[in-house]
Short mmCIF file of C-alpha atoms in Angstrom, two decimals:
data_model
loop_
_atom_site.label_atom_id
_atom_site.label_comp_id
_atom_site.label_asym_id
_atom_site.label_seq_id
_atom_site.Cartn_x
_atom_site.Cartn_y
_atom_site.Cartn_z
CA MET Z 28 -26.47 19.88 30.62
CA LYS Z 29 -29.73 18.26 29.57
CA CYS Z 30 -29.52 15.45 27.06
CA TYR Z 31 -31.70 16.19 24.03
CA TYR Z 32 -32.11 12.84 22.31
CA LEU Z 33 -34.03 14.08 19.26
CA LEU Z 34 -31.57 16.89 18.62
CA GLY Z 35 -28.76 14.37 18.80
CA ARG Z 36 -30.48 12.21 16.19
CA ILE Z 37 -31.00 15.24 13.96
CA LEU Z 38 -27.32 16.14 14.24
CA ASP Z 39 -26.34 12.54 13.49
CA LYS Z 40 -28.40 12.65 10.30
CA CYS Z 41 -27.00 16.01 9.23
CA GLU Z 42 -23.41 14.96 9.89
CA ARG Z 43 -23.86 11.83 7.78
CA SER Z 44 -25.14 13.85 4.85
CA ARG Z 45 -22.87 15.33 2.19
CA ASN Z 46 -23.50 18.99 2.93
CA GLY Z 47 -26.11 19.27 5.67
CA TRP Z 48 -23.48 19.80 8.37
CA ARG Z 49 -21.68 22.65 6.63
CA GLU Z 50 -22.03 26.25 7.73
CA ASN Z 51 -24.68 28.61 6.33
CA GLN Z 52 -26.93 25.80 5.10
CA GLU Z 53 -30.62 26.59 4.69
CA GLY Z 54 -33.78 24.61 4.18
CA ASN Z 55 -36.38 22.38 5.79
CA LYS Z 56 -35.55 18.80 6.67
CA SER Z 57 -37.27 16.09 8.65
CA TYR Z 58 -36.48 13.09 10.77
CA VAL Z 59 -38.82 10.07 10.92
CA VAL Z 60 -39.09 8.69 14.44
CA GLN Z 61 -38.63 4.92 14.60
CA GLN Z 62 -39.49 2.34 17.24
CA GLU Z 63 -35.81 2.13 18.14
CA ASP Z 64 -35.95 5.79 19.18
CA TYR Z 65 -38.68 5.01 21.67
CA ASP Z 66 -36.70 2.01 22.87
CA ARG Z 67 -33.53 4.05 23.38
CA CYS Z 68 -35.03 7.20 24.83
CA GLY Z 69 -38.20 5.91 26.45
CA ARG Z 70 -41.70 6.75 25.14
CA ARG Z 71 -42.67 9.25 27.80
CA GLU Z 72 -39.27 10.97 27.76
CA LEU Z 73 -39.24 11.26 23.96
CA ILE Z 74 -42.75 12.75 23.84
CA GLU Z 75 -41.92 15.22 26.61
CA GLU Z 76 -38.80 16.29 24.74
CA ALA Z 77 -40.76 16.72 21.51
CA LEU Z 78 -43.27 18.95 23.31
CA GLU Z 79 -40.47 21.03 24.85
CA LEU Z 80 -38.60 21.50 21.58
CA GLU Z 81 -41.80 22.42 19.78
CA LYS Z 82 -42.64 24.96 22.48
CA MET Z 83 -39.12 26.45 22.16
CA GLY Z 84 -39.71 26.89 18.43
CA LEU Z 85 -36.71 24.71 17.53
CA VAL Z 86 -38.67 22.01 15.68
CA ARG Z 87 -42.14 21.26 14.38
CA ILE Z 88 -43.75 17.95 15.28
CA LYS Z 89 -46.10 15.85 13.21
CA TRP Z 90 -48.13 13.79 15.67
CA LEU Z 91 -49.70 10.44 14.86
CA SER Z 92 -52.44 11.12 17.40
CA TYR Z 93 -52.93 14.16 19.54
CA ARG Z 94 -49.55 14.52 21.26
CA SER Z 95 -49.30 10.84 22.11
CA ASP Z 96 -47.06 9.51 19.31
CA VAL Z 97 -44.42 11.35 17.25
CA GLU Z 98 -44.36 10.48 13.55
CA ARG Z 99 -41.90 13.03 12.17
CA VAL Z 100 -39.74 15.88 13.42
CA TYR Z 101 -39.29 18.86 11.09
CA TYR Z 102 -36.31 21.15 11.52
CA ARG Z 103 -34.42 23.87 9.69
CA LEU Z 104 -30.72 23.68 8.88
CA GLU Z 105 -30.29 27.27 10.04
CA ARG Z 106 -30.95 26.09 13.60
CA LEU Z 107 -28.04 23.62 13.73
CA PRO Z 108 -25.89 26.02 15.83
CA ASP Z 109 -28.66 26.01 18.43
CA TYR Z 110 -28.85 22.22 18.38
CA TYR Z 111 -25.09 21.95 18.92
CA ARG Z 112 -25.24 24.43 21.78
CA LEU Z 113 -28.08 22.64 23.55
CA THR Z 114 -26.51 19.18 23.17
CA GLY Z 115 -23.00 20.34 24.05
CA ARG Z 116 -21.60 18.68 20.95
CA LYS Z 117 -18.71 20.12 18.98
CA PRO Z 118 -19.96 21.31 15.58
CA LYS Z 119 -18.72 19.11 12.79
CA THR Z 120 -17.44 22.16 10.92
CA LYS Z 121 -15.15 22.90 13.85
CA ALA Z 122 -14.03 19.27 14.17
CA ILE Z 123 -13.23 19.09 10.44
CA ALA Z 124 -11.33 22.39 10.61
CA GLU Z 125 -9.22 21.05 13.48
CA ASP Z 126 -8.55 17.83 11.53
CA LEU Z 127 -7.47 19.83 8.48
CA GLN Z 128 -5.09 21.86 10.62
CA GLU Z 129 -3.55 18.69 12.07
CA LEU Z 130 -3.24 17.16 8.62
CA ALA Z 131 -1.67 20.30 7.18
CA SER Z 132 1.12 20.19 9.76
CA PHE Z 133 2.12 16.67 8.69
CA ALA Z 134 1.63 17.33 4.96
CA ALA Z 135 3.92 20.39 5.19
CA ASP Z 136 6.73 18.10 6.34
CA ALA Z 137 6.32 15.67 3.42
CA GLU Z 138 9.16 15.92 0.89
CA THR Z 139 8.57 13.06 -1.55
CA PRO Z 140 5.91 13.05 -4.29
CA TRP Z 141 4.42 9.73 -3.17
CA LEU Z 142 3.79 10.93 0.39
CA GLN Z 143 2.51 14.29 -0.82
CA ARG Z 144 -0.02 12.49 -3.02
CA TYR Z 145 -1.11 10.38 -0.08
CA TYR Z 146 -1.73 13.43 2.11
CA GLN Z 147 -3.59 15.13 -0.73
CA ASP Z 148 -5.98 12.19 -0.99
CA VAL Z 149 -6.51 12.18 2.79
CA LEU Z 150 -7.14 15.93 2.63
CA GLN Z 151 -9.85 15.46 0.03
CA GLU Z 152 -11.54 12.80 2.15
CA VAL Z 153 -11.56 15.06 5.22
CA GLU Z 154 -12.86 18.01 3.19
CA ARG Z 155 -15.76 15.79 2.08
CA GLY Z 156 -16.70 15.52 5.74
CA ASN Z 157 -14.98 12.30 6.78
CA PRO Z 158 -13.09 13.00 10.04
CA LEU Z 159 -9.46 11.97 10.35
CA GLY Z 160 -10.36 9.37 12.96
CA ARG Z 161 -12.64 7.66 10.44
CA THR Z 162 -10.50 8.17 7.34
CA VAL Z 163 -7.21 7.09 8.95
CA LYS Z 164 -7.92 5.39 12.27
CA LYS Z 165 -4.31 5.35 13.52
CA TRP Z 166 -3.28 8.72 12.10
CA LYS Z 167 -1.64 9.97 15.31
CA GLN Z 168 0.93 7.16 15.00
CA LEU Z 169 0.82 6.62 11.25
CA PHE Z 170 1.54 10.16 10.04
CA PRO Z 171 4.74 10.66 12.11
CA CYS Z 172 5.83 7.17 11.02
CA LEU Z 173 5.31 7.94 7.31
CA ASN Z 174 7.13 11.24 7.60
CA ALA Z 175 10.08 9.47 9.21
CA VAL Z 176 10.04 6.63 6.65
CA GLU Z 177 10.21 8.91 3.61
CA LYS Z 178 13.35 10.56 4.95
CA LEU Z 179 15.34 7.34 5.30
CA LYS Z 180 18.38 7.39 3.03
CA GLU Z 181 20.09 4.25 4.26
CA PRO Z 182 18.74 0.80 5.23
CA VAL Z 183 17.66 0.42 8.85
CA TYR Z 184 16.26 -2.62 10.62
CA VAL Z 185 12.52 -2.39 11.21
CA ARG Z 186 12.77 -2.87 14.97
CA ILE Z 187 15.48 -0.24 15.37
CA PHE Z 188 13.35 2.20 13.38
CA SER Z 189 10.29 1.32 15.46
CA ALA Z 190 12.12 1.87 18.73
CA ALA Z 191 13.52 5.22 17.61
CA CYS Z 192 10.42 6.56 15.88
CA LEU Z 193 7.54 4.98 17.81
CA GLY Z 194 8.98 4.34 21.24
CA GLY Z 195 8.90 0.55 21.07
CA SER Z 196 10.71 -2.02 18.93
CA LYS Z 197 7.57 -4.04 18.10
CA ILE Z 198 5.02 -1.23 17.64
CA PHE Z 199 5.59 -0.91 13.89
CA GLU Z 200 5.15 -4.62 13.14
CA ARG Z 201 2.23 -5.00 15.53
CA GLU Z 202 0.23 -1.87 14.73
CA LEU Z 203 1.40 -0.04 11.59
CA LYS Z 204 3.11 -2.44 9.18
CA GLU Z 205 -0.07 -3.45 7.36
CA ASP Z 206 -1.16 0.17 6.85
CA VAL Z 207 2.29 1.33 5.71
CA VAL Z 208 2.58 -1.51 3.19
CA ARG Z 209 -0.91 -0.74 1.83
CA ILE Z 210 -0.03 2.94 1.40
CA LEU Z 211 3.31 2.16 -0.25
CA LEU Z 212 1.70 -0.23 -2.71
CA ARG Z 213 -0.71 2.49 -3.78
CA TYR Z 214 1.59 5.50 -3.82
CA HIS Z 215 5.29 4.57 -3.93
CA PRO Z 216 6.66 4.33 -7.49
CA MET Z 217 8.97 1.39 -6.73
CA ALA Z 218 6.44 -0.74 -4.84
CA ASP Z 219 4.86 -3.53 -6.86
CA GLU Z 220 1.74 -5.45 -5.92
CA ALA Z 221 3.53 -8.74 -6.61
CA MET Z 222 6.08 -7.97 -3.87
CA GLU Z 223 6.02 -9.62 -0.48
CA GLU Z 224 5.47 -7.21 2.41
CA ASP Z 225 9.14 -7.15 3.39
CA ALA Z 226 10.16 -6.37 -0.20
CA VAL Z 227 7.71 -3.44 -0.24
CA LEU Z 228 9.21 -2.05 2.97
CA SER Z 229 12.68 -2.53 1.52
CA GLN Z 230 11.86 0.06 -1.14
CA VAL Z 231 11.87 2.72 1.63
CA TYR Z 232 14.95 1.22 3.37
CA LEU Z 233 13.08 -0.63 6.11
CA GLU Z 234 14.78 -4.01 6.41
CA GLN Z 235 14.06 -7.20 8.32
CA TYR Z 236 17.62 -8.41 7.67
CA SER Z 237 20.80 -7.17 6.09
CA GLN Z 238 20.67 -6.69 2.33
CA GLU Z 239 22.85 -9.19 0.48
CA LEU Z 240 23.47 -9.77 -3.20
CA THR Z 241 24.73 -13.16 -4.31
CA VAL Z 242 26.68 -13.34 -7.58
CA LYS Z 243 28.59 -15.97 -9.52
CA GLY Z 244 31.12 -15.02 -12.20
CA ASN Z 245 34.35 -13.16 -12.92
CA LEU Z 246 33.07 -9.83 -11.60
CA ARG Z 247 35.68 -7.27 -10.52
CA ILE Z 248 34.89 -4.67 -7.86
CA CYS Z 249 36.94 -1.98 -6.10
CA VAL Z 250 36.67 -1.36 -2.36
CA ASP Z 251 38.81 1.17 -0.49
CA GLY Z 252 41.18 1.44 -3.45
CA ARG Z 253 41.73 -2.32 -3.80
CA GLU Z 254 40.45 -4.27 -6.77
CA MET Z 255 39.04 -7.73 -6.11
CA ASP Z 256 38.28 -10.44 -8.65
CA LEU Z 257 35.36 -12.67 -7.62
CA SER Z 258 36.21 -15.37 -10.16
CA GLY Z 259 37.85 -17.35 -7.37
CA PHE Z 260 34.41 -17.79 -5.76
CA ARG Z 261 33.28 -20.30 -8.36
CA TYR Z 262 30.21 -21.35 -6.36
CA GLY Z 263 29.03 -17.86 -5.55
CA ALA Z 264 30.03 -14.81 -3.54
CA VAL Z 265 27.81 -12.80 -1.19
CA LEU Z 266 28.11 -9.02 -1.12
CA ASN Z 267 26.58 -7.61 2.06
CA GLY Z 268 24.92 -4.23 2.38
CA GLU Z 269 28.10 -2.32 3.19
CA MET Z 270 29.94 -3.89 0.25
CA LEU Z 271 27.07 -2.90 -2.04
CA ARG Z 272 27.27 0.62 -0.68
CA HIS Z 273 31.02 1.16 -0.93
CA ALA Z 274 32.02 -0.99 -3.92
CA SER Z 275 32.72 0.66 -7.23
CA ILE Z 276 32.80 -1.30 -10.47
CA PRO Z 277 35.63 -0.77 -12.96
CA PRO Z 278 34.98 -1.12 -16.72
CA GLN Z 279 34.78 -4.77 -17.76
CA CYS Z 280 33.20 -7.13 -20.26
CA PHE Z 281 30.69 -9.97 -19.99
CA LYS Z 282 29.05 -12.04 -22.66
CA ARG Z 283 25.89 -12.53 -20.63
CA ILE Z 284 24.48 -11.17 -17.37
CA ILE Z 285 21.67 -13.36 -16.06
CA THR Z 286 19.39 -12.59 -13.13
CA VAL Z 287 17.87 -15.69 -11.54
CA GLU Z 288 14.75 -15.55 -9.40
CA ASN Z 289 15.12 -18.72 -7.34
CA LYS Z 290 18.08 -19.76 -5.19
CA ALA Z 291 18.09 -23.47 -6.14
CA ASN Z 292 18.33 -22.62 -9.84
CA PHE Z 293 21.05 -20.06 -9.20
CA MET Z 294 23.12 -22.56 -7.23
CA ALA Z 295 22.67 -25.25 -9.90
CA MET Z 296 23.88 -23.02 -12.73
CA PRO Z 297 27.64 -23.58 -13.27
CA TYR Z 298 30.33 -20.94 -13.26
CA GLU Z 299 31.25 -19.96 -16.81
CA GLU Z 300 33.93 -17.48 -17.80
CA GLY Z 301 32.25 -14.46 -19.35
CA ASN Z 302 28.90 -15.04 -17.66
CA LEU Z 303 27.69 -13.22 -14.55
CA LEU Z 304 24.84 -14.84 -12.61
CA ILE Z 305 22.91 -12.72 -10.11
CA PHE Z 306 20.40 -14.14 -7.61
CA SER Z 307 17.42 -11.80 -7.55
CA HIS Z 308 15.39 -13.50 -4.77
CA GLY Z 309 12.37 -11.68 -6.18
CA PHE Z 310 12.46 -7.89 -6.37
CA PHE Z 311 15.80 -6.17 -5.82
CA SER Z 312 16.09 -3.76 -2.88
CA PRO Z 313 17.11 -0.10 -3.44
CA ARG Z 314 20.74 -0.70 -2.48
CA GLU Z 315 20.95 -3.77 -4.75
CA ARG Z 316 19.31 -1.77 -7.53
CA GLN Z 317 21.85 1.05 -7.15
CA PHE Z 318 24.72 -1.46 -7.33
CA LEU Z 319 23.29 -3.07 -10.45
CA LEU Z 320 22.84 0.30 -12.12
CA ARG Z 321 26.54 0.96 -11.50
CA LEU Z 322 27.23 -2.43 -13.07
CA LEU Z 323 25.13 -1.49 -16.09
CA HIS Z 324 27.22 1.62 -16.70
CA ALA Z 325 30.52 -0.24 -16.20
CA VAL Z 326 29.83 -3.10 -18.61
CA SER Z 327 29.75 -2.83 -22.38
CA ASP Z 328 28.30 -5.15 -25.01
CA ALA Z 329 26.73 -7.64 -22.60
CA ALA Z 330 23.46 -9.42 -23.27
CA TYR Z 331 21.03 -9.27 -20.33
CA TYR Z 332 18.65 -12.10 -19.44
CA HIS Z 333 16.28 -13.03 -16.64
CA THR Z 334 14.91 -16.44 -15.74
CA GLY Z 335 12.19 -17.00 -13.19
CA ASP Z 336 8.85 -18.57 -12.32
CA LEU Z 337 6.30 -18.88 -15.10
CA ASP Z 338 3.54 -17.15 -13.18
CA TYR Z 339 2.17 -13.71 -12.39
CA GLY Z 340 4.88 -12.91 -9.84
CA GLY Z 341 7.69 -14.07 -12.12
CA ILE Z 342 6.43 -11.93 -14.97
CA ARG Z 343 6.11 -8.90 -12.70
CA ILE Z 344 9.69 -9.42 -11.51
CA PHE Z 345 10.93 -9.61 -15.11
CA LYS Z 346 9.09 -6.39 -15.96
CA TYR Z 347 10.46 -4.68 -12.85
CA ILE Z 348 14.09 -5.54 -13.69
CA ARG Z 349 13.62 -4.51 -17.33
CA THR Z 350 12.01 -1.16 -16.54
CA GLN Z 351 14.02 -0.23 -13.44
CA ILE Z 352 17.51 -1.70 -13.97
CA PHE Z 353 18.42 -3.42 -17.25
CA PRO Z 354 16.43 -1.88 -20.14
CA GLU Z 355 17.77 -4.42 -22.67
CA LEU Z 356 16.67 -7.39 -20.56
CA LYS Z 357 15.37 -10.45 -22.42
CA PRO Z 358 13.58 -13.53 -21.05
CA TRP Z 359 15.41 -16.83 -20.79
CA GLN Z 360 13.48 -20.06 -20.23
CA MET Z 361 10.36 -17.89 -19.99
CA ASP Z 362 8.67 -18.77 -23.24
CA VAL Z 363 5.80 -20.93 -24.50
CA GLN Z 364 8.09 -23.81 -25.43
CA THR Z 365 9.55 -24.00 -21.92
CA TYR Z 366 6.07 -23.66 -20.40
CA GLU Z 367 4.69 -26.57 -22.40
CA ALA Z 368 7.74 -28.73 -21.66
CA TYR Z 369 7.12 -28.45 -17.90
CA LEU Z 370 3.32 -28.35 -18.00
CA PRO Z 371 3.07 -31.77 -16.28
CA PHE Z 372 4.53 -30.12 -13.16
CA ALA Z 373 2.21 -27.11 -13.27
CA GLN Z 374 -0.01 -25.98 -10.41
CA ASP Z 375 -3.54 -24.64 -10.59
CA MET Z 376 -3.71 -20.88 -10.72
CA GLU Z 377 -5.51 -18.83 -8.07
CA PRO Z 378 -8.50 -16.96 -9.60
CA SER Z 379 -7.23 -13.64 -8.21
CA ALA Z 380 -3.83 -14.17 -9.87
CA TRP Z 381 -5.54 -15.06 -13.14
CA GLU Z 382 -7.48 -11.78 -13.05
CA LYS Z 383 -4.31 -9.79 -12.37
CA LEU Z 384 -2.37 -11.55 -15.11
CA LYS Z 385 -5.17 -10.87 -17.57
CA SER Z 386 -4.57 -7.13 -17.26
CA LEU Z 387 -0.76 -7.32 -17.22
CA GLU Z 388 1.14 -6.12 -20.28
CA GLU Z 389 4.74 -7.15 -20.89
CA PRO Z 390 5.59 -7.09 -24.61
CA LEU Z 391 8.43 -9.62 -24.38
CA LEU Z 392 6.27 -12.13 -22.50
CA ASN Z 393 2.81 -11.66 -23.99
CA PRO Z 394 2.80 -15.08 -25.76
CA LEU Z 395 3.65 -16.76 -22.44
CA ILE Z 396 0.98 -14.72 -20.65
CA ARG Z 397 -1.67 -15.82 -23.13
CA ARG Z 398 -0.66 -19.48 -22.75
CA ILE Z 399 -0.80 -19.31 -18.95
CA LEU Z 400 -4.24 -17.70 -19.13
CA GLU Z 401 -5.44 -20.49 -21.43
CA GLU Z 402 -4.25 -23.28 -19.14
CA LYS Z 403 -4.86 -21.46 -15.84
CA LYS Z 404 -1.74 -23.17 -14.54
CA THR Z 405 1.63 -21.86 -13.36
CA ILE Z 406 5.11 -23.38 -13.18
CA GLU Z 407 7.74 -22.74 -10.54
CA GLN Z 408 11.28 -22.36 -11.78
CA GLU Z 409 12.56 -25.12 -9.50
CA CYS Z 410 10.78 -27.61 -11.78
CA PHE Z 411 13.55 -27.02 -14.32
CA LEU Z 412 15.86 -28.93 -11.99
CA PHE Z 413 13.76 -32.10 -11.84
CA PRO Z 414 15.72 -35.13 -13.14
CA ASN Z 415 14.70 -36.89 -16.36
CA THR Z 416 12.62 -34.05 -17.70
#
């Protein structure tokens, strides 16, 4: 099949336009020939092609001088089917229709609102004329991966998931992790932009390591019909993922339940009868969150507190725990007075974090937010442990 360079350039221009590639389009259009066209096609070859196309009645040529230089090629949108036939190219309308059919098969398998919204947005992009290969470059791997991820009901290690779903234990981390995290941050209701990548994946049960919750206090739990009192573990007890899954929590009382963001601060806080300390390590995973919700319903009359870093991430974590787990949560050592006391140990704030904090609303921490924005400095919770402060 002969290669028609000018027709290819016309098709390129039409396919880049918003509607020029669609079926049943009408109207006159033109293409201005550039020096690069001569360089790519060759001057003699381009002129000969222009003469041939003009003779065939497919285009009209505006010549700079009598049939020696082409200035502009005029064409009609109604002739696009002929251009596709002569060049052997697949019409964009057909390519888009095939992409929409592929997309529909994956979207039909989506069960969760977040994934359905994602596919709807991809659908709109393709309908605008952006092919799947351009809109989602790795869609042939990514879509089956997302459909498998949304159906996870129990934690699974990332590499086991990758081997089972993608045919190789390292494919997910090497090729898809970044895209999946980006999609989750935009669409999943439990993903928070302040989360580390692994914490984001944890929200859909993809784990790098076993989920563990560390607690300190006289908590009682029941496992397999036996009640256990954790008060004997005065320096902290670790509940692994299976314990979190199977443990029930009998009714009990605490004066205070305190979630602590950083491990050093958690370890330094002493055991006190009536207090329950919980190491949050950042954002709680789904299984930890489910356990803590059971705790919330088993405990009466407790006061709930959180202590963490005095920065954007720490404030996001506080808001996450308050809105997703403990609705009566109050800040502890997260106020203006504490901030000013440890200001000598503060670190300069990243401009991007400052911009994010500026738009963050958390009613219980708004005075602290304003003070951080004024100073443009943040304080890590570990500073509270410095001697002689």
